């Protein structure tokens, strides 16, 4: 028996077959490990995407006051089909650059499952761990803000050609919160909406930043508590008119039943209260003023004064500084929010040089035709904004306007 075993050991026949068998087993094992490694990588990517979505959903839930944990977990479960384990969902985060940020949500989750080949060599499968943090961060600056929470907030239509040196934002929640139709053009950066942005490629530049389904841009002047002055209580002027070809200087006061400017007018510094009627600037008018605030009001919600600027009119107006008027600084136009759906019209061909905030919190504004604006510093805050002609606005405002916060807020994954 020993002799037979010795001969068998020394026998070299069948070596290639044995080596091939061993090699084949190694190749199959390596291929199996490779397949399992790819699956681990896919799980890592899929779980990371799911946790990113969960962190975003949790941050939205935090902003709107809903249950953060249930919202986030439901979003992870919707996006990751395999079993997972949530280690923590916390706000503020416990680690990283956003530790202590009360507007941020941190999620850590794991998954671990056995796979056919790797389980032959490993007692326990590897644990895949992912982490995500979503937070509310500042977005871009906006010089046109539509505060309406329903319906279309910013409507650009026809052959309108609108160039803004800043962003445009609509707080409406509908799918066409910003609606760009026809051959219209809106050059703004960013274009933000709480709802959707309806457009085609011919309506916006290729590099436009679109931020749909985000957070609302807060009313930048709500905290100022602006209200129509009660003094003077009586009418300083009634049905006041400056006729064409006349040159006059006018003064602050309460202008009952409107004011119609048709000639060359210098507005002295101060507050002009237009009580009912229109602030009506005709096509022949040339109006200038430094340190002026124009307030549009009435004695009921149905007769709030409206802004009406006709084609051919020229206006060069600057709002007061804080030194000039600590109550109405930076406000060029203010429309009493007592009125609703009041429409203010700027018609084609008007030449506007405004420096200040046009604040119409419950009023709509419509730019018709070629309403040209050469505005060094113009912030337009209205209920709705409608563009149907050529317009150009800018918000290159000095430091005096730093307290007028027009930045949007966006929720995004930050870690």
mmCIF file of C-alpha atoms in Angstrom:
data_model
loop_
_atom_site.group_PDB
_atom_site.id
_atom_site.type_symbol
_atom_site.label_atom_id
_atom_site.label_comp_id
_atom_site.label_asym_id
_atom_site.label_seq_id
_atom_site.Cartn_x
_atom_site.Cartn_y
_atom_site.Cartn_z
ATOM 1 C CA UNK A 1 0.000 0.000 0.000
ATOM 2 C CA UNK A 2 2.834 2.342 0.859
ATOM 3 C CA UNK A 3 4.498 1.580 -2.438
ATOM 4 C CA UNK A 4 1.311 2.308 -4.378
ATOM 5 C CA UNK A 5 0.865 5.604 -2.614
ATOM 6 C CA UNK A 6 4.454 6.564 -3.389
ATOM 7 C CA UNK A 7 3.904 5.879 -7.073
ATOM 8 C CA UNK A 8 0.684 7.868 -7.066
ATOM 9 C CA UNK A 9 2.441 10.828 -5.453
ATOM 10 C CA UNK A 10 5.195 10.747 -8.049
ATOM 11 C CA UNK A 11 2.807 10.344 -10.963
ATOM 12 C CA UNK A 12 2.726 13.567 -13.091
ATOM 13 C CA UNK A 13 -0.194 12.619 -15.314
ATOM 14 C CA UNK A 14 -3.355 14.770 -14.980
ATOM 15 C CA UNK A 15 -1.520 17.886 -13.665
ATOM 16 C CA UNK A 16 -3.064 20.170 -16.247
ATOM 17 C CA UNK A 17 -6.529 18.973 -15.337
ATOM 18 C CA UNK A 18 -5.947 19.585 -11.649
ATOM 19 C CA UNK A 19 -4.429 23.027 -12.231
ATOM 20 C CA UNK A 20 -7.303 23.919 -14.554
ATOM 21 C CA UNK A 21 -9.806 22.829 -11.922
ATOM 22 C CA UNK A 22 -8.109 24.912 -9.260
ATOM 23 C CA UNK A 23 -7.817 27.879 -11.648
ATOM 24 C CA UNK A 24 -11.453 27.623 -12.660
ATOM 25 C CA UNK A 25 -12.510 27.651 -9.029
ATOM 26 C CA UNK A 26 -10.396 30.750 -8.406
ATOM 27 C CA UNK A 27 -11.852 32.507 -11.465
ATOM 28 C CA UNK A 28 -15.385 31.700 -10.393
ATOM 29 C CA UNK A 29 -14.652 32.882 -6.849
ATOM 30 C CA UNK A 30 -13.085 36.152 -8.077
ATOM 31 C CA UNK A 31 -16.023 36.776 -10.388
ATOM 32 C CA UNK A 32 -18.396 36.127 -7.516
ATOM 33 C CA UNK A 33 -16.585 38.555 -5.237
ATOM 34 C CA UNK A 34 -16.617 41.101 -8.067
ATOM 35 C CA UNK A 35 -20.383 40.715 -8.505
ATOM 36 C CA UNK A 36 -20.951 41.129 -4.769
ATOM 37 C CA UNK A 37 -18.679 44.199 -4.663
ATOM 38 C CA UNK A 38 -20.713 45.820 -7.431
ATOM 39 C CA UNK A 39 -23.887 45.092 -5.456
ATOM 40 C CA UNK A 40 -22.414 46.689 -2.323
ATOM 41 C CA UNK A 41 -21.483 49.770 -4.381
ATOM 42 C CA UNK A 42 -24.999 49.985 -5.826
ATOM 43 C CA UNK A 43 -26.553 49.664 -2.365
ATOM 44 C CA UNK A 44 -24.272 52.444 -1.151
ATOM 45 C CA UNK A 45 -25.325 54.759 -3.966
ATOM 46 C CA UNK A 46 -29.018 53.901 -3.682
ATOM 47 C CA UNK A 47 -29.070 54.295 0.087
ATOM 48 C CA UNK A 48 -27.145 57.579 -0.154
ATOM 49 C CA UNK A 49 -29.675 58.957 -2.641
ATOM 50 C CA UNK A 50 -32.551 57.784 -0.464
ATOM 51 C CA UNK A 51 -31.038 59.338 2.668
ATOM 52 C CA UNK A 52 -30.369 62.597 0.791
ATOM 53 C CA UNK A 53 -34.054 62.655 -0.187
ATOM 54 C CA UNK A 54 -35.022 61.864 3.391
ATOM 55 C CA UNK A 55 -32.867 64.700 4.741
ATOM 56 C CA UNK A 56 -34.409 67.131 2.243
ATOM 57 C CA UNK A 57 -37.919 65.979 3.186
ATOM 58 C CA UNK A 58 -37.063 66.269 6.871
ATOM 59 C CA UNK A 59 -35.745 69.810 6.404
ATOM 60 C CA UNK A 60 -38.957 70.780 4.580
ATOM 61 C CA UNK A 61 -40.945 69.165 7.387
ATOM 62 C CA UNK A 62 -38.931 71.143 9.920
ATOM 63 C CA UNK A 63 -39.654 74.376 8.058
ATOM 64 C CA UNK A 64 -43.390 73.706 7.757
ATOM 65 C CA UNK A 65 -43.811 72.277 11.263
ATOM 66 C CA UNK A 66 -44.570 68.646 10.370
ATOM 67 C CA UNK A 67 -43.093 65.531 11.991
ATOM 68 C CA UNK A 68 -39.472 65.388 10.833
ATOM 69 C CA UNK A 69 -38.773 61.737 11.693
ATOM 70 C CA UNK A 70 -41.851 60.261 10.012
ATOM 71 C CA UNK A 71 -41.462 62.487 6.970
ATOM 72 C CA UNK A 72 -37.809 61.607 6.504
ATOM 73 C CA UNK A 73 -38.246 57.884 7.156
ATOM 74 C CA UNK A 74 -41.139 57.673 4.714
ATOM 75 C CA UNK A 75 -39.031 59.309 1.984
ATOM 76 C CA UNK A 76 -36.123 56.903 2.584
ATOM 77 C CA UNK A 77 -38.478 53.938 2.482
ATOM 78 C CA UNK A 78 -39.991 55.187 -0.772
ATOM 79 C CA UNK A 79 -36.599 55.474 -2.463
ATOM 80 C CA UNK A 80 -34.764 52.408 -1.072
ATOM 81 C CA UNK A 81 -36.478 49.065 -1.686
ATOM 82 C CA UNK A 82 -34.211 46.874 0.473
ATOM 83 C CA UNK A 83 -34.021 46.654 4.242
ATOM 84 C CA UNK A 84 -32.261 49.501 6.043
ATOM 85 C CA UNK A 85 -31.698 50.668 9.588
ATOM 86 C CA UNK A 86 -31.938 54.325 10.640
ATOM 87 C CA UNK A 87 -29.244 55.084 13.206
ATOM 88 C CA UNK A 88 -30.450 58.629 13.847
ATOM 89 C CA UNK A 89 -32.584 61.436 12.487
ATOM 90 C CA UNK A 90 -31.752 64.570 14.439
ATOM 91 C CA UNK A 91 -31.967 68.327 14.211
ATOM 92 C CA UNK A 92 -29.663 70.058 14.737
ATOM 93 C CA UNK A 93 -26.887 67.716 13.467
ATOM 94 C CA UNK A 94 -24.576 66.059 15.972
ATOM 95 C CA UNK A 95 -21.443 66.296 13.838
ATOM 96 C CA UNK A 96 -19.974 68.113 10.875
ATOM 97 C CA UNK A 97 -19.946 71.747 9.799
ATOM 98 C CA UNK A 98 -23.662 72.233 10.593
ATOM 99 C CA UNK A 99 -23.511 71.046 14.190
ATOM 100 C CA UNK A 100 -25.946 73.147 16.210
ATOM 101 C CA UNK A 101 -27.744 74.568 13.136
ATOM 102 C CA UNK A 102 -31.423 74.441 14.118
ATOM 103 C CA UNK A 103 -32.492 74.645 10.461
ATOM 104 C CA UNK A 104 -30.548 71.507 9.479
ATOM 105 C CA UNK A 105 -31.529 67.820 9.626
ATOM 106 C CA UNK A 106 -28.973 65.000 9.883
ATOM 107 C CA UNK A 107 -29.703 61.361 8.969
ATOM 108 C CA UNK A 108 -27.429 58.345 9.413
ATOM 109 C CA UNK A 109 -28.609 54.984 8.034
ATOM 110 C CA UNK A 110 -27.111 51.556 7.364
ATOM 111 C CA UNK A 111 -27.867 48.416 5.390
ATOM 112 C CA UNK A 112 -26.283 44.954 5.627
ATOM 113 C CA UNK A 113 -27.330 41.815 3.729
ATOM 114 C CA UNK A 114 -25.672 38.510 2.919
ATOM 115 C CA UNK A 115 -24.760 37.738 -0.668
ATOM 116 C CA UNK A 116 -24.156 34.278 -2.158
ATOM 117 C CA UNK A 117 -20.449 34.334 -2.950
ATOM 118 C CA UNK A 118 -19.086 36.604 -0.230
ATOM 119 C CA UNK A 119 -20.956 34.631 2.445
ATOM 120 C CA UNK A 120 -18.698 31.615 1.625
ATOM 121 C CA UNK A 121 -15.721 33.577 2.914
ATOM 122 C CA UNK A 122 -17.234 36.026 5.430
ATOM 123 C CA UNK A 123 -19.004 35.168 8.671
ATOM 124 C CA UNK A 124 -20.945 38.453 8.599
ATOM 125 C CA UNK A 125 -21.705 40.736 5.638
ATOM 126 C CA UNK A 126 -20.192 44.245 5.566
ATOM 127 C CA UNK A 127 -22.250 47.147 6.898
ATOM 128 C CA UNK A 128 -22.857 50.019 4.491
ATOM 129 C CA UNK A 129 -23.211 53.338 6.336
ATOM 130 C CA UNK A 130 -24.306 56.625 4.796
ATOM 131 C CA UNK A 131 -24.893 60.097 6.211
ATOM 132 C CA UNK A 132 -26.653 63.186 4.883
ATOM 133 C CA UNK A 133 -27.357 66.692 6.152
ATOM 134 C CA UNK A 134 -29.900 69.023 4.540
ATOM 135 C CA UNK A 135 -30.221 72.641 5.620
ATOM 136 C CA UNK A 136 -31.947 75.892 4.779
ATOM 137 C CA UNK A 137 -29.388 78.171 3.145
ATOM 138 C CA UNK A 138 -29.475 81.583 1.514
ATOM 139 C CA UNK A 139 -30.211 81.716 -2.201
ATOM 140 C CA UNK A 140 -29.869 84.526 -4.716
ATOM 141 C CA UNK A 141 -30.930 88.164 -4.563
ATOM 142 C CA UNK A 142 -34.246 89.193 -6.107
ATOM 143 C CA UNK A 143 -35.406 92.609 -7.243
ATOM 144 C CA UNK A 144 -38.865 91.437 -8.367
ATOM 145 C CA UNK A 145 -40.936 89.556 -5.784
ATOM 146 C CA UNK A 146 -44.551 88.438 -6.291
ATOM 147 C CA UNK A 147 -46.116 87.718 -2.894
ATOM 148 C CA UNK A 148 -49.340 85.988 -4.087
ATOM 149 C CA UNK A 149 -49.623 82.463 -2.676
ATOM 150 C CA UNK A 150 -51.946 81.203 -5.416
ATOM 151 C CA UNK A 151 -52.364 81.694 -9.137
ATOM 152 C CA UNK A 152 -49.580 82.899 -11.401
ATOM 153 C CA UNK A 153 -47.294 85.297 -9.562
ATOM 154 C CA UNK A 154 -45.030 86.425 -12.411
ATOM 155 C CA UNK A 155 -46.451 86.329 -15.934
ATOM 156 C CA UNK A 156 -44.253 87.139 -18.930
ATOM 157 C CA UNK A 157 -46.102 86.778 -22.214
ATOM 158 C CA UNK A 158 -46.443 87.833 -25.834
ATOM 159 C CA UNK A 159 -43.200 89.294 -27.169
ATOM 160 C CA UNK A 160 -42.110 90.709 -23.824
ATOM 161 C CA UNK A 161 -38.362 91.216 -23.471
ATOM 162 C CA UNK A 162 -37.537 91.531 -19.775
ATOM 163 C CA UNK A 163 -33.964 91.934 -18.573
ATOM 164 C CA UNK A 164 -33.373 92.047 -14.845
ATOM 165 C CA UNK A 165 -30.001 92.644 -13.283
ATOM 166 C CA UNK A 166 -31.127 90.393 -10.439
ATOM 167 C CA UNK A 167 -33.546 87.572 -9.629
ATOM 168 C CA UNK A 168 -37.316 87.172 -9.848
ATOM 169 C CA UNK A 169 -39.315 85.209 -7.277
ATOM 170 C CA UNK A 170 -42.941 84.084 -7.001
ATOM 171 C CA UNK A 171 -44.406 82.781 -3.733
ATOM 172 C CA UNK A 172 -47.347 81.034 -5.418
ATOM 173 C CA UNK A 173 -47.659 77.281 -4.889
ATOM 174 C CA UNK A 174 -49.213 76.441 -8.279
ATOM 175 C CA UNK A 175 -47.328 74.655 -11.069
ATOM 176 C CA UNK A 176 -47.127 77.869 -13.118
ATOM 177 C CA UNK A 177 -46.106 80.247 -10.322
ATOM 178 C CA UNK A 178 -43.767 81.797 -12.890
ATOM 179 C CA UNK A 179 -45.350 81.508 -16.343
ATOM 180 C CA UNK A 180 -43.345 82.348 -19.477
ATOM 181 C CA UNK A 181 -45.310 81.961 -22.705
ATOM 182 C CA UNK A 182 -45.085 82.720 -26.419
ATOM 183 C CA UNK A 183 -41.833 84.303 -27.581
ATOM 184 C CA UNK A 184 -41.370 86.177 -24.314
ATOM 185 C CA UNK A 185 -37.894 86.462 -22.779
ATOM 186 C CA UNK A 186 -36.968 86.690 -19.115
ATOM 187 C CA UNK A 187 -33.317 87.248 -18.300
ATOM 188 C CA UNK A 188 -33.146 86.940 -14.522
ATOM 189 C CA UNK A 189 -30.889 85.083 -12.148
ATOM 190 C CA UNK A 190 -32.136 83.249 -10.242
ATOM 191 C CA UNK A 191 -35.772 82.564 -11.140
ATOM 192 C CA UNK A 192 -37.368 81.185 -7.971
ATOM 193 C CA UNK A 193 -40.814 79.849 -7.108
ATOM 194 C CA UNK A 194 -42.574 78.028 -4.309
ATOM 195 C CA UNK A 195 -44.493 76.192 -7.023
ATOM 196 C CA UNK A 196 -43.365 75.411 -10.560
ATOM 197 C CA UNK A 197 -41.815 77.423 -13.371
ATOM 198 C CA UNK A 198 -43.508 77.053 -16.748
ATOM 199 C CA UNK A 199 -41.221 77.883 -19.696
ATOM 200 C CA UNK A 200 -39.583 76.682 -22.906
ATOM 201 C CA UNK A 201 -35.937 76.982 -23.932
ATOM 202 C CA UNK A 202 -36.651 80.101 -25.987
ATOM 203 C CA UNK A 203 -37.959 81.958 -22.912
ATOM 204 C CA UNK A 204 -34.793 81.982 -20.774
ATOM 205 C CA UNK A 205 -30.991 82.106 -21.201
ATOM 206 C CA UNK A 206 -29.111 78.805 -21.313
ATOM 207 C CA UNK A 207 -27.322 79.583 -18.046
ATOM 208 C CA UNK A 208 -30.414 80.737 -16.118
ATOM 209 C CA UNK A 209 -30.630 79.396 -12.573
ATOM 210 C CA UNK A 210 -34.095 77.913 -11.969
ATOM 211 C CA UNK A 211 -35.201 77.196 -8.398
ATOM 212 C CA UNK A 212 -38.747 75.765 -8.505
ATOM 213 C CA UNK A 213 -40.553 74.157 -5.553
ATOM 214 C CA UNK A 214 -38.551 76.035 -2.958
ATOM 215 C CA UNK A 215 -39.302 78.155 0.071
ATOM 216 C CA UNK A 216 -41.111 81.480 -0.202
ATOM 217 C CA UNK A 217 -39.166 84.714 -0.248
ATOM 218 C CA UNK A 218 -40.321 86.519 2.847
ATOM 219 C CA UNK A 219 -41.876 89.950 2.459
ATOM 220 C CA UNK A 220 -38.742 92.077 3.003
ATOM 221 C CA UNK A 221 -40.729 94.993 4.444
ATOM 222 C CA UNK A 222 -43.305 93.206 6.593
ATOM 223 C CA UNK A 223 -41.274 93.800 9.739
ATOM 224 C CA UNK A 224 -41.262 97.568 9.166
ATOM 225 C CA UNK A 225 -44.973 97.782 10.085
ATOM 226 C CA UNK A 226 -45.629 100.463 7.486
ATOM 227 C CA UNK A 227 -49.026 102.144 7.712
ATOM 228 C CA UNK A 228 -50.700 105.075 6.033
ATOM 229 C CA UNK A 229 -50.066 108.299 7.983
ATOM 230 C CA UNK A 230 -53.124 109.817 9.656
ATOM 231 C CA UNK A 231 -51.775 113.355 9.276
ATOM 232 C CA UNK A 232 -52.835 115.427 7.544
ATOM 233 C CA UNK A 233 -56.323 114.051 8.079
ATOM 234 C CA UNK A 234 -58.024 116.490 5.744
ATOM 235 C CA UNK A 235 -57.445 117.058 2.052
ATOM 236 C CA UNK A 236 -54.530 119.352 1.296
ATOM 237 C CA UNK A 237 -55.509 119.274 -2.378
ATOM 238 C CA UNK A 238 -58.505 117.864 -4.273
ATOM 239 C CA UNK A 239 -58.451 116.638 -7.895
ATOM 240 C CA UNK A 240 -55.036 118.223 -8.301
ATOM 241 C CA UNK A 241 -53.756 118.674 -11.872
ATOM 242 C CA UNK A 242 -50.674 120.160 -13.499
ATOM 243 C CA UNK A 243 -51.631 121.029 -17.065
ATOM 244 C CA UNK A 244 -49.453 120.334 -20.137
ATOM 245 C CA UNK A 245 -46.654 122.800 -20.878
ATOM 246 C CA UNK A 246 -46.765 124.089 -17.304
ATOM 247 C CA UNK A 247 -43.754 124.019 -14.987
ATOM 248 C CA UNK A 248 -44.596 123.663 -11.315
ATOM 249 C CA UNK A 249 -43.170 122.602 -7.982
ATOM 250 C CA UNK A 250 -45.524 120.565 -5.807
ATOM 251 C CA UNK A 251 -45.394 119.812 -2.089
ATOM 252 C CA UNK A 252 -46.193 116.943 0.298
ATOM 253 C CA UNK A 253 -49.733 116.560 1.621
ATOM 254 C CA UNK A 254 -52.957 114.590 1.178
ATOM 255 C CA UNK A 255 -54.128 114.648 -2.436
ATOM 256 C CA UNK A 256 -57.775 113.572 -2.421
ATOM 257 C CA UNK A 257 -59.320 112.009 -5.517
ATOM 258 C CA UNK A 258 -55.998 111.674 -7.236
ATOM 259 C CA UNK A 259 -53.257 113.702 -8.811
ATOM 260 C CA UNK A 260 -52.721 114.166 -12.554
ATOM 261 C CA UNK A 261 -49.338 115.418 -13.715
ATOM 262 C CA UNK A 262 -49.152 116.465 -17.380
ATOM 263 C CA UNK A 263 -46.426 119.108 -17.409
ATOM 264 C CA UNK A 264 -42.951 119.614 -15.983
ATOM 265 C CA UNK A 265 -43.122 118.912 -12.250
ATOM 266 C CA UNK A 266 -40.603 118.987 -9.431
ATOM 267 C CA UNK A 267 -41.730 117.079 -6.341
ATOM 268 C CA UNK A 268 -40.392 118.604 -3.144
ATOM 269 C CA UNK A 269 -39.019 116.131 -0.563
ATOM 270 C CA UNK A 270 -41.582 114.476 1.716
ATOM 271 C CA UNK A 271 -44.593 112.134 1.842
ATOM 272 C CA UNK A 272 -47.362 112.444 -0.757
ATOM 273 C CA UNK A 273 -50.622 110.704 0.235
ATOM 274 C CA UNK A 274 -52.824 109.952 -2.771
ATOM 275 C CA UNK A 275 -56.255 109.380 -1.226
ATOM 276 C CA UNK A 276 -58.437 107.622 -3.862
ATOM 277 C CA UNK A 277 -58.151 108.125 -7.592
ATOM 278 C CA UNK A 278 -54.850 107.771 -9.450
ATOM 279 C CA UNK A 279 -51.273 108.890 -9.284
ATOM 280 C CA UNK A 280 -51.601 109.613 -12.999
ATOM 281 C CA UNK A 281 -48.559 110.618 -15.045
ATOM 282 C CA UNK A 282 -49.502 111.539 -18.609
ATOM 283 C CA UNK A 283 -47.478 111.093 -21.778
ATOM 284 C CA UNK A 284 -46.371 114.756 -21.780
ATOM 285 C CA UNK A 285 -45.168 114.774 -18.174
ATOM 286 C CA UNK A 286 -41.589 115.130 -16.976
ATOM 287 C CA UNK A 287 -41.478 114.540 -13.210
ATOM 288 C CA UNK A 288 -38.414 114.692 -10.950
ATOM 289 C CA UNK A 289 -38.087 114.367 -7.183
ATOM 290 C CA UNK A 290 -35.473 113.701 -4.502
ATOM 291 C CA UNK A 291 -36.383 112.176 -1.141
ATOM 292 C CA UNK A 292 -40.040 111.507 -1.960
ATOM 293 C CA UNK A 293 -42.453 108.786 -0.860
ATOM 294 C CA UNK A 294 -45.783 108.338 -2.647
ATOM 295 C CA UNK A 295 -48.508 106.548 -0.657
ATOM 296 C CA UNK A 296 -51.560 105.154 -2.456
ATOM 297 C CA UNK A 297 -54.581 104.760 -0.185
ATOM 298 C CA UNK A 298 -58.345 105.309 0.155
ATOM 299 C CA UNK A 299 -61.143 105.184 2.697
ATOM 300 C CA UNK A 300 -62.219 101.599 1.861
ATOM 301 C CA UNK A 301 -60.789 98.494 0.208
ATOM 302 C CA UNK A 302 -62.679 99.289 -3.001
ATOM 303 C CA UNK A 303 -61.203 102.732 -3.732
ATOM 304 C CA UNK A 304 -57.483 102.480 -3.009
ATOM 305 C CA UNK A 305 -55.533 104.862 -5.239
ATOM 306 C CA UNK A 306 -53.712 103.306 -8.180
ATOM 307 C CA UNK A 307 -50.502 104.008 -10.043
ATOM 308 C CA UNK A 308 -50.907 104.895 -13.729
ATOM 309 C CA UNK A 309 -47.936 105.901 -15.864
ATOM 310 C CA UNK A 310 -48.643 106.520 -19.544
ATOM 311 C CA UNK A 311 -46.425 106.035 -22.563
ATOM 312 C CA UNK A 312 -44.058 108.939 -23.168
ATOM 313 C CA UNK A 313 -43.933 109.979 -19.525
ATOM 314 C CA UNK A 314 -40.577 110.633 -17.866
ATOM 315 C CA UNK A 315 -39.998 110.120 -14.176
ATOM 316 C CA UNK A 316 -36.772 110.494 -12.224
ATOM 317 C CA UNK A 317 -37.545 109.816 -8.558
ATOM 318 C CA UNK A 318 -35.490 108.883 -5.501
ATOM 319 C CA UNK A 319 -36.801 107.616 -2.175
ATOM 320 C CA UNK A 320 -35.641 109.295 1.046
ATOM 321 C CA UNK A 321 -32.621 108.059 2.949
ATOM 322 C CA UNK A 322 -32.819 107.095 6.613
ATOM 323 C CA UNK A 323 -31.438 110.486 7.585
ATOM 324 C CA UNK A 324 -34.067 112.260 5.509
ATOM 325 C CA UNK A 325 -37.015 110.222 6.825
ATOM 326 C CA UNK A 326 -36.528 107.508 9.494
ATOM 327 C CA UNK A 327 -40.087 106.222 8.938
ATOM 328 C CA UNK A 328 -40.288 106.039 5.134
ATOM 329 C CA UNK A 329 -36.641 105.651 4.174
ATOM 330 C CA UNK A 330 -36.033 103.661 0.955
ATOM 331 C CA UNK A 331 -39.785 103.560 0.141
ATOM 332 C CA UNK A 332 -40.624 105.197 -3.173
ATOM 333 C CA UNK A 333 -44.189 103.866 -3.617
ATOM 334 C CA UNK A 334 -46.374 102.245 -0.961
ATOM 335 C CA UNK A 335 -49.876 100.966 -1.669
ATOM 336 C CA UNK A 336 -52.234 100.467 1.247
ATOM 337 C CA UNK A 337 -52.608 96.670 1.753
ATOM 338 C CA UNK A 338 -56.250 97.279 2.668
ATOM 339 C CA UNK A 339 -56.964 97.017 -1.065
ATOM 340 C CA UNK A 340 -56.930 93.690 -2.861
ATOM 341 C CA UNK A 341 -56.281 92.976 -6.552
ATOM 342 C CA UNK A 342 -55.644 96.660 -7.243
ATOM 343 C CA UNK A 343 -54.010 96.969 -10.668
ATOM 344 C CA UNK A 344 -51.214 99.446 -11.297
ATOM 345 C CA UNK A 345 -50.220 100.068 -14.897
ATOM 346 C CA UNK A 346 -46.985 101.259 -16.491
ATOM 347 C CA UNK A 347 -47.609 101.734 -20.207
ATOM 348 C CA UNK A 348 -45.230 101.423 -23.137
ATOM 349 C CA UNK A 349 -42.760 104.170 -23.898
ATOM 350 C CA UNK A 350 -42.476 105.505 -20.371
ATOM 351 C CA UNK A 351 -38.953 106.317 -19.211
ATOM 352 C CA UNK A 352 -38.502 105.573 -15.536
ATOM 353 C CA UNK A 353 -35.477 106.317 -13.409
ATOM 354 C CA UNK A 354 -36.463 105.016 -10.002
ATOM 355 C CA UNK A 355 -34.294 104.609 -6.956
ATOM 356 C CA UNK A 356 -36.221 102.981 -4.147
ATOM 357 C CA UNK A 357 -38.680 100.244 -3.239
ATOM 358 C CA UNK A 358 -41.993 99.986 -5.044
ATOM 359 C CA UNK A 359 -44.040 98.187 -2.374
ATOM 360 C CA UNK A 360 -47.534 97.071 -3.392
ATOM 361 C CA UNK A 361 -48.175 94.123 -1.026
ATOM 362 C CA UNK A 362 -51.773 93.505 -2.166
ATOM 363 C CA UNK A 363 -51.594 95.270 -5.518
ATOM 364 C CA UNK A 364 -50.762 93.973 -8.983
ATOM 365 C CA UNK A 365 -48.489 95.752 -11.439
ATOM 366 C CA UNK A 366 -48.609 95.430 -15.210
ATOM 367 C CA UNK A 367 -45.879 96.599 -17.587
ATOM 368 C CA UNK A 368 -47.349 97.173 -21.063
ATOM 369 C CA UNK A 369 -45.444 97.728 -24.270
ATOM 370 C CA UNK A 370 -42.004 99.273 -23.986
ATOM 371 C CA UNK A 371 -41.953 100.378 -20.380
ATOM 372 C CA UNK A 372 -38.287 101.292 -20.140
ATOM 373 C CA UNK A 373 -36.617 101.395 -16.779
ATOM 374 C CA UNK A 374 -33.133 102.750 -16.260
ATOM 375 C CA UNK A 375 -33.073 101.967 -12.579
ATOM 376 C CA UNK A 376 -29.912 102.208 -10.550
ATOM 377 C CA UNK A 377 -31.740 100.710 -7.576
ATOM 378 C CA UNK A 378 -35.288 99.416 -7.934
ATOM 379 C CA UNK A 379 -36.914 96.755 -5.801
ATOM 380 C CA UNK A 380 -40.421 95.752 -6.846
ATOM 381 C CA UNK A 381 -42.520 93.890 -4.272
ATOM 382 C CA UNK A 382 -46.102 93.315 -5.415
ATOM 383 C CA UNK A 383 -48.941 90.805 -5.216
ATOM 384 C CA UNK A 384 -48.548 89.823 -8.879
ATOM 385 C CA UNK A 385 -46.330 91.115 -11.705
ATOM 386 C CA UNK A 386 -47.243 91.034 -15.382
ATOM 387 C CA UNK A 387 -44.809 91.850 -18.207
ATOM 388 C CA UNK A 388 -45.982 92.248 -21.810
ATOM 389 C CA UNK A 389 -43.315 94.605 -23.156
ATOM 390 C CA UNK A 390 -39.648 95.511 -22.945
ATOM 391 C CA UNK A 391 -38.485 96.213 -19.397
ATOM 392 C CA UNK A 392 -35.147 96.432 -17.650
ATOM 393 C CA UNK A 393 -34.739 96.619 -13.891
ATOM 394 C CA UNK A 394 -31.739 96.469 -11.599
ATOM 395 C CA UNK A 395 -31.083 96.236 -7.873
ATOM 396 C CA UNK A 396 -27.550 97.524 -7.596
ATOM 397 C CA UNK A 397 -28.490 99.323 -4.413
ATOM 398 C CA UNK A 398 -26.112 101.050 -1.986
ATOM 399 C CA UNK A 399 -25.504 99.984 1.591
ATOM 400 C CA UNK A 400 -28.533 102.019 2.710
ATOM 401 C CA UNK A 401 -30.698 99.136 1.422
ATOM 402 C CA UNK A 402 -28.887 96.309 3.201
ATOM 403 C CA UNK A 403 -31.769 95.849 5.652
ATOM 404 C CA UNK A 404 -34.164 95.091 2.762
ATOM 405 C CA UNK A 405 -33.546 91.347 2.621
ATOM 406 C CA UNK A 406 -34.542 89.980 -0.779
ATOM 407 C CA UNK A 407 -32.610 86.721 -0.755
ATOM 408 C CA UNK A 408 -34.487 83.499 -1.297
ATOM 409 C CA UNK A 409 -34.011 80.531 1.015
ATOM 410 C CA UNK A 410 -33.443 77.089 -0.408
ATOM 411 C CA UNK A 411 -33.224 73.667 1.183
ATOM 412 C CA UNK A 412 -30.410 71.528 -0.165
ATOM 413 C CA UNK A 413 -28.052 68.761 0.852
ATOM 414 C CA UNK A 414 -24.991 70.379 2.388
ATOM 415 C CA UNK A 415 -23.099 67.302 3.695
#
